[in-house]
Coordinates of C-alpha atoms and ligand atoms in Angstrom, one line a residue:
X1 CA 0.1 0.2 -0.2
X2 CA 1.1 3.2 -0.8
X3 CA 1.7 5.7 2.2
X4 CA -0.9 8.5 2.0
X5 CA 0.6 12.0 2.1
X6 CA -1.9 15.4 3.1
X7 CA -0.7 18.4 1.5
X8 CA -1.6 21.5 2.5
X9 CA -1.3 24.8 0.1
X10 CA -2.0 22.3 -2.2
X11 CA -3.3 24.9 -5.2
X12 CA -0.2 26.9 -4.9
X13 CA 3.3 26.0 -7.4
X14 CA 5.3 24.5 -5.4
X15 CA 2.6 22.1 -4.7
X16 CA 1.7 21.4 -8.5
X17 CA 5.7 21.3 -9.0
X18 CA 5.2 18.4 -6.2
X19 CA 2.3 16.3 -7.5
X20 CA 3.8 16.5 -10.9
X21 CA 7.0 14.7 -9.6
X22 CA 5.3 12.2 -7.0
X23 CA 3.5 11.0 -9.9
X24 CA 1.6 7.8 -8.1
X25 CA 4.3 7.3 -6.0
X26 CA 1.7 8.1 -2.6
X27 CA -1.9 8.6 -2.4
X28 CA -2.1 12.3 -1.7
X29 CA -4.8 14.3 0.4
X30 CA -4.5 17.6 -1.2
X31 CA -6.1 20.4 1.0
X32 CA -5.9 24.3 0.1
X33 CA -9.3 27.0 0.7
X34 CA -9.1 27.4 -3.4
X35 CA -10.6 24.2 -5.2
X36 CA -8.9 21.8 -6.5
X37 CA -10.3 19.9 -9.8
X38 CA -7.1 18.0 -12.3
X39 CA -7.2 15.4 -9.4
X40 CA -5.4 12.7 -10.7
X41 CA -6.3 8.8 -9.7
X42 CA -4.5 8.5 -6.2
X43 CA -5.7 12.1 -5.5
X44 CA -8.5 13.5 -3.9
X45 CA -9.3 17.0 -2.0
X46 CA -10.5 18.2 0.8
X47 CA -10.6 21.7 1.6
X48 CA -10.1 23.1 5.4
X49 CA -8.7 26.6 6.7
X50 CA -5.4 27.4 8.7
X51 CA -7.4 29.1 11.1
X52 CA -10.1 26.0 11.8
X53 CA -7.8 23.8 13.8
X54 CA -11.8 20.9 13.6
X55 CA -11.3 21.7 10.2
X56 CA -7.8 20.3 9.8
X57 CA -8.5 17.4 12.8
X58 CA -10.4 16.0 10.0
X59 CA -7.7 16.1 7.6
X60 CA -5.6 14.0 9.4
X61 CA -7.3 10.5 9.5
X62 CA -5.6 7.9 7.5
X63 CA -2.5 9.9 6.8
X64 CA 1.0 8.9 7.0
X65 CA 3.0 12.3 6.4
X66 CA 1.5 15.9 6.5
X67 CA 3.7 18.1 3.6
X68 CA 3.1 21.5 5.0
X69 CA 2.9 24.1 2.5
X70 CA -0.1 26.2 3.1
X71 CA 0.1 29.9 4.3
X72 CA 1.4 33.0 3.3
X73 CA 4.6 32.4 0.5
X74 CA 6.0 36.2 1.0
X75 CA 6.1 39.1 2.7
X76 CA 2.2 40.5 3.9
X77 CA 0.5 42.2 6.5
X78 CA 0.7 41.2 10.2
X79 CA -2.9 40.2 10.5
X80 CA -2.2 37.8 7.3
X81 CA 1.4 36.3 8.6
X82 CA 0.1 36.4 12.1
X83 CA -3.7 33.9 10.9
X84 CA -1.8 31.8 7.5
X85 CA 1.8 31.3 9.6
X86 CA 1.8 31.5 13.2
X87 CA -1.7 30.6 14.4
X88 CA -1.9 28.4 11.0
X89 CA 1.1 26.8 11.8
X90 CA 0.6 25.8 15.1
X91 CA -3.1 24.8 14.3
X92 CA -1.2 22.5 12.2
X93 CA 1.1 20.8 14.1
X94 CA -1.6 20.4 17.0
X95 CA -4.1 18.9 14.9
X96 CA -1.6 16.6 14.0
X97 CA -0.6 15.7 17.5
X98 CA -4.1 15.3 18.2
X99 CA -4.9 12.7 15.7
X100 CA -1.8 10.9 15.7
X101 CA -0.3 12.0 12.9
X102 CA 3.6 12.5 13.6
X103 CA 5.5 13.4 10.5
X104 CA 5.7 16.7 8.7
X105 CA 7.3 18.2 6.3
X106 CA 7.5 21.8 7.3
X107 CA 7.9 24.1 4.3
X108 CA 10.3 26.7 5.7
X109 CA 12.2 29.8 3.8
X110 CA 16.0 31.4 2.8
X111 CA 13.8 33.9 4.0
X112 CA 14.5 32.8 7.9
X113 CA 17.9 33.8 7.4
X114 CA 18.0 36.4 5.0
X115 CA 19.7 39.1 6.1
X116 CA 22.9 37.3 5.9
X117 CA 24.9 38.6 3.1
X118 CA 25.4 36.6 -0.3
X119 CA 29.3 36.8 -0.3
X120 CA 29.2 34.6 2.7
X121 CA 28.4 30.8 3.0
X122 CA 26.2 29.5 6.1
X123 CA 25.2 26.5 7.4
X124 CA 21.5 25.1 7.6
X125 CA 22.9 25.4 11.9
X126 CA 23.1 29.5 11.5
X127 CA 21.6 31.5 14.0
X128 CA 18.4 32.8 12.5
X129 CA 18.9 36.3 10.7
X130 CA 14.8 36.3 9.1
X131 CA 14.5 39.3 6.6
X132 CA 10.4 39.8 6.9
X133 CA 8.1 39.3 9.0
X134 CA 7.6 36.3 6.9
X135 CA 10.8 35.4 7.4
X136 CA 10.1 34.6 11.1
X137 CA 7.2 33.4 10.5
X138 CA 9.2 30.6 9.2
X139 CA 11.2 30.8 11.9
X140 CA 8.5 29.8 14.1
X141 CA 7.5 26.8 11.9
X142 CA 10.9 25.5 12.3
X143 CA 10.6 25.9 16.3
X144 CA 7.3 24.6 15.9
X145 CA 8.7 21.2 14.6
X146 CA 11.6 21.4 17.2
X147 CA 9.1 21.4 19.8
X148 CA 7.0 18.7 18.6
X149 CA 9.9 16.7 17.9
X150 CA 11.4 17.0 21.5
X151 CA 8.4 16.7 23.3
X152 CA 6.0 14.5 21.1
X153 CA 8.2 12.2 19.2
X154 CA 7.2 14.1 15.8
X155 CA 9.5 13.7 12.9
X156 CA 9.8 16.6 11.2
X157 CA 12.3 18.1 8.3
X158 CA 12.0 21.8 7.8
X159 CA 13.3 22.3 4.5
X160 CA 14.4 26.3 4.2
X161 CA 13.3 26.6 0.6
X162 CA 15.0 29.0 -1.9
X163 CA 13.3 28.8 -4.9
X164 CA 11.1 26.4 -6.9
X165 CA 11.2 27.2 -10.5
X166 CA 12.4 25.4 -13.9
X167 CA 14.8 27.9 -13.9
X168 CA 16.7 30.3 -11.7
X169 CA 15.8 33.3 -12.9
X170 CA 18.1 35.7 -11.9
X171 CA 21.9 36.2 -9.9
X172 CA 20.5 35.5 -6.3
X173 CA 18.4 32.8 -7.5
X174 CA 21.9 30.8 -8.7
X175 CA 22.3 30.4 -4.9
X176 CA 18.5 29.0 -4.6
X177 CA 17.5 27.6 -6.9
X178 CA 15.7 24.1 -6.7
X179 CA 14.4 22.2 -9.1
X180 CA 11.2 20.5 -9.3
X181 CA 12.8 16.7 -9.3
X182 CA 15.4 17.8 -6.5
X183 CA 11.9 19.6 -4.5
X184 CA 10.6 16.2 -4.6
X185 CA 13.2 14.2 -3.6
X186 CA 13.9 16.3 -0.2
X187 CA 10.4 16.0 0.7
X188 CA 10.9 12.1 -0.1
X189 CA 13.5 12.6 2.3
X190 CA 11.3 14.1 4.7
X191 CA 8.6 11.6 4.5
X192 CA 10.1 8.1 4.3
X193 CA 13.9 8.2 6.7
X194 CA 13.8 7.0 9.9
X195 CA 13.4 8.8 13.5
X196 CA 14.8 11.8 11.6
X197 CA 14.1 13.9 15.1
X198 CA 13.6 17.6 13.9
X199 CA 16.4 18.9 11.2
X200 CA 17.0 21.7 8.8
X201 CA 18.2 21.3 5.7
X202 CA 18.2 24.0 2.5
X203 CA 16.0 23.5 -0.4
X204 CA 18.2 24.0 -2.9
X205 CA 19.8 22.0 -5.7
X206 CA 23.1 21.3 -6.2
X207 CA 24.6 25.1 -6.6
X208 CA 28.2 25.1 -7.6
X209 CA 29.4 28.4 -5.8
X210 CA 25.9 28.5 -3.6
X211 CA 26.4 31.1 -0.2
X212 CA 24.8 27.7 1.4
X213 CA 26.8 25.1 2.6
X214 CA 23.7 22.1 2.2
X215 CA 25.8 18.9 4.4
X216 CA 23.2 18.6 6.3
X217 CA 21.0 17.2 3.9
X218 CA 23.8 15.6 2.0
X219 CA 24.6 13.6 5.4
X220 CA 20.2 12.3 4.7
X221 CA 21.2 10.6 1.7
X222 CA 19.8 14.1 -0.5
X223 CA 21.8 13.9 -3.9
X224 CA 20.4 16.7 -6.4
X225 CA 20.5 16.0 -9.7
X226 CA 20.6 20.1 -10.9
X227 CA 23.0 22.9 -10.7
X228 CA 21.8 26.2 -11.3
X229 CA 25.2 26.7 -13.0
X230 CA 24.2 24.5 -16.0
X231 CA 21.3 27.5 -16.8
X232 CA 23.6 30.7 -16.0
X233 CA 24.4 31.6 -19.4
X234 CA 20.9 33.2 -19.8
X235 CA 21.3 35.2 -17.0
X236 CA 22.9 38.7 -16.0
X237 CA 25.8 37.8 -13.6
X238 CA 27.6 41.5 -13.2
X239 CA 28.6 42.3 -10.2
X240 CA 26.4 43.3 -7.3
X241 CA 25.7 47.2 -6.3
X242 CA 27.2 47.4 -3.1
X243 CA 24.3 50.4 -2.1
X244 CA 21.9 48.2 -2.7
X245 CA 20.7 46.1 0.0
X246 CA 18.4 43.7 -2.3
X247 CA 21.3 43.0 -3.8
X248 CA 23.9 42.5 -0.7
X249 CA 22.1 39.9 1.3
X250 CA 20.8 36.7 0.2
X251 CA 16.7 37.7 1.4
X252 CA 17.1 40.2 -2.0
X253 CA 14.3 42.3 -2.4
X254 CA 12.6 40.8 1.1
X255 CA 15.4 42.9 2.9
X256 CA 13.5 45.9 1.9
X257 CA 10.2 45.1 1.6
X258 CA 8.3 47.0 4.6
X259 CA 4.7 45.7 6.5
X260 CA 2.4 45.1 3.6
X261 CA 4.3 45.7 0.3
X262 CA 5.5 43.5 -1.9
X263 CA 8.7 42.7 -2.4
X264 CA 9.5 42.3 -6.1
X265 CA 8.1 46.0 -6.2
X266 CA 10.1 47.6 -4.0
Ligands
15L1 C1 9.9 32.4 -0.9 O1 9.9 32.1 0.6 C2 9.0 32.8 -1.5 O2 7.6 31.8 -1.0 C3 9.0 32.2 -3.2 O3 7.6 32.4 -3.6 C4 9.7 33.3 -3.8 O4 9.6 34.6 -3.6 C5 11.2 33.3 -2.6 O5 11.0 33.1 -1.2 C6 12.1 33.6 -3.2 O6 13.0 34.2 -2.3 O7 12.6 34.1 -4.6

């Protein structure tokens, strides 16, 4: 019998890649506020609001592991970050605990450490330097992962996702690009690896020259297949402007996004 995996935020872009890459490997319960109607034979949809713990509990029967992609995925107004990523993440972990599901793959983000500079190399145990309220909420999610692992025996893989796309799109994301098939491999590690407790890895491909040292992922058996530098010819790699924080820091435009601001329209 294939495992049954609950995917939250299942109408989003990252989940779309994951569904494609997983194919028929797992039975998938897809949850989101937005209805998904292009279901495969191994998929079913069940709506739930991350603010509604009873609705989240109702998702859990029969689930072997949760892939928690749901919530606010960029900087936003504090109320949205609070409701979706602080209260919502707590509700998700608590619903899992109450229903006896004890494995979570948590979609953290590189923005938990976005105020490190692009010219310094960090590993996954570097202390937090969030670049936004959104980044702070991802730190909170990782902290929940640690708490539920240590207190309740959960296995949690927090993946600090860079940017999932078919190709890296700019100079900063040569460091942080995660190809869809490497994403799927990392998530599978989080689903399948016995007794991992809580671990944090970078969600990146095998990107030559990246400012992230992903030894923590390699120790879990991660063997990424893609390298952003194979696509570097199409990207402007002129030296960064040292006076522009968005070009200096790993978080890029998120370091400048003010509350409620869209980091891509600074
Ligand atoms: C993120 O955390 C976002 O979820 C994603 O949409 C991208 O904006 C990514 O960061 C990035 O830094 O490019």
